[in-house]
Amino acid sequence: MMKCIKCSDVMRNSCSFILRGETAEEVVDNIVKHGKIAHREEMKRMNHEKMRQLDIKVQNIMN
């Protein structure tokens, strides 16, 4: 599970920020390219399914 490096909250709707990127693929691309998390208010609009897919993709990259 990815955590927000600014607030340390697990990346779910409880965190009011998002990895930089509009789609899960773009978010993963930014993790690969930049290795960091950028705060964005759009986290509030992401649903649990999108976050779950992102978590799976991030775990695949990290492993």
GROMACS .gro file of C-alpha atoms in nm:
model
   63
    1MET     CA    1   0.000   0.000   0.000
    2MET     CA    2   0.145   0.335  -0.100
    3LYS     CA    3   0.158   0.604   0.163
    4CYS     CA    4   0.154   0.977   0.114
    5ILE     CA    5   0.507   1.098   0.192
    6LYS     CA    6   0.373   1.434   0.307
    7CYS     CA    7   0.107   1.325   0.556
    8SER     CA    8   0.196   0.951   0.587
    9ASP     CA    9  -0.169   0.852   0.545
   10VAL     CA   10  -0.233   0.534   0.355
   11MET     CA   11  -0.337   0.638   0.007
   12ARG     CA   12  -0.713   0.607   0.037
   13ASN     CA   13  -0.997   0.856   0.050
   14SER     CA   14  -0.888   0.952   0.402
   15CYS     CA   15  -0.588   1.125   0.244
   16SER     CA   16  -0.698   1.445   0.067
   17PHE     CA   17  -0.413   1.425  -0.184
   18ILE     CA   18  -0.318   1.215  -0.484
   19LEU     CA   19  -0.012   1.102  -0.669
   20ARG     CA   20   0.052   1.334  -0.962
   21GLY     CA   21  -0.140   1.212  -1.266
   22GLU     CA   22  -0.491   1.190  -1.399
   23THR     CA   23  -0.521   0.814  -1.449
   24ALA     CA   24  -0.375   0.519  -1.264
   25GLU     CA   25  -0.137   0.464  -1.555
   26GLU     CA   26  -0.015   0.823  -1.544
   27VAL     CA   27   0.026   0.802  -1.168
   28VAL     CA   28   0.236   0.487  -1.204
   29ASP     CA   29   0.440   0.652  -1.480
   30ASN     CA   30   0.513   0.942  -1.247
   31ILE     CA   31   0.619   0.706  -0.968
   32VAL     CA   32   0.860   0.538  -1.208
   33LYS     CA   33   0.993   0.863  -1.354
   34HIS     CA   34   1.010   1.080  -1.046
   35GLY     CA   35   0.998   0.839  -0.752
   36LYS     CA   36   0.792   1.079  -0.548
   37ILE     CA   37   0.437   1.170  -0.457
   38ALA     CA   38   0.289   1.511  -0.533
   39HIS     CA   39  -0.008   1.637  -0.337
   40ARG     CA   40  -0.328   1.709  -0.528
   41GLU     CA   41  -0.683   1.776  -0.417
   42GLU     CA   42  -0.824   1.532  -0.674
   43MET     CA   43  -0.769   1.243  -0.432
   44LYS     CA   44  -1.114   1.329  -0.298
   45ARG     CA   45  -1.266   1.240  -0.636
   46MET     CA   46  -1.097   0.903  -0.673
   47ASN     CA   47  -1.309   0.602  -0.593
   48HIS     CA   48  -1.194   0.294  -0.406
   49GLU     CA   49  -1.177   0.080  -0.720
   50LYS     CA   50  -0.939   0.318  -0.893
   51MET     CA   51  -0.721   0.330  -0.582
   52ARG     CA   52  -0.723  -0.050  -0.559
   53GLN     CA   53  -0.607  -0.079  -0.921
   54LEU     CA   54  -0.336   0.179  -0.852
   55ASP     CA   55  -0.219  -0.012  -0.544
   56ILE     CA   56  -0.187  -0.332  -0.749
   57LYS     CA   57   0.012  -0.155  -1.023
   58VAL     CA   58   0.240   0.014  -0.771
   59GLN     CA   59   0.305  -0.315  -0.593
   60ASN     CA   60   0.395  -0.477  -0.926
   61ILE     CA   61   0.647  -0.201  -0.993
   62MET     CA   62   0.797  -0.217  -0.645
   63ASN     CA   63   0.842  -0.595  -0.657
   0.00000   0.00000   0.00000
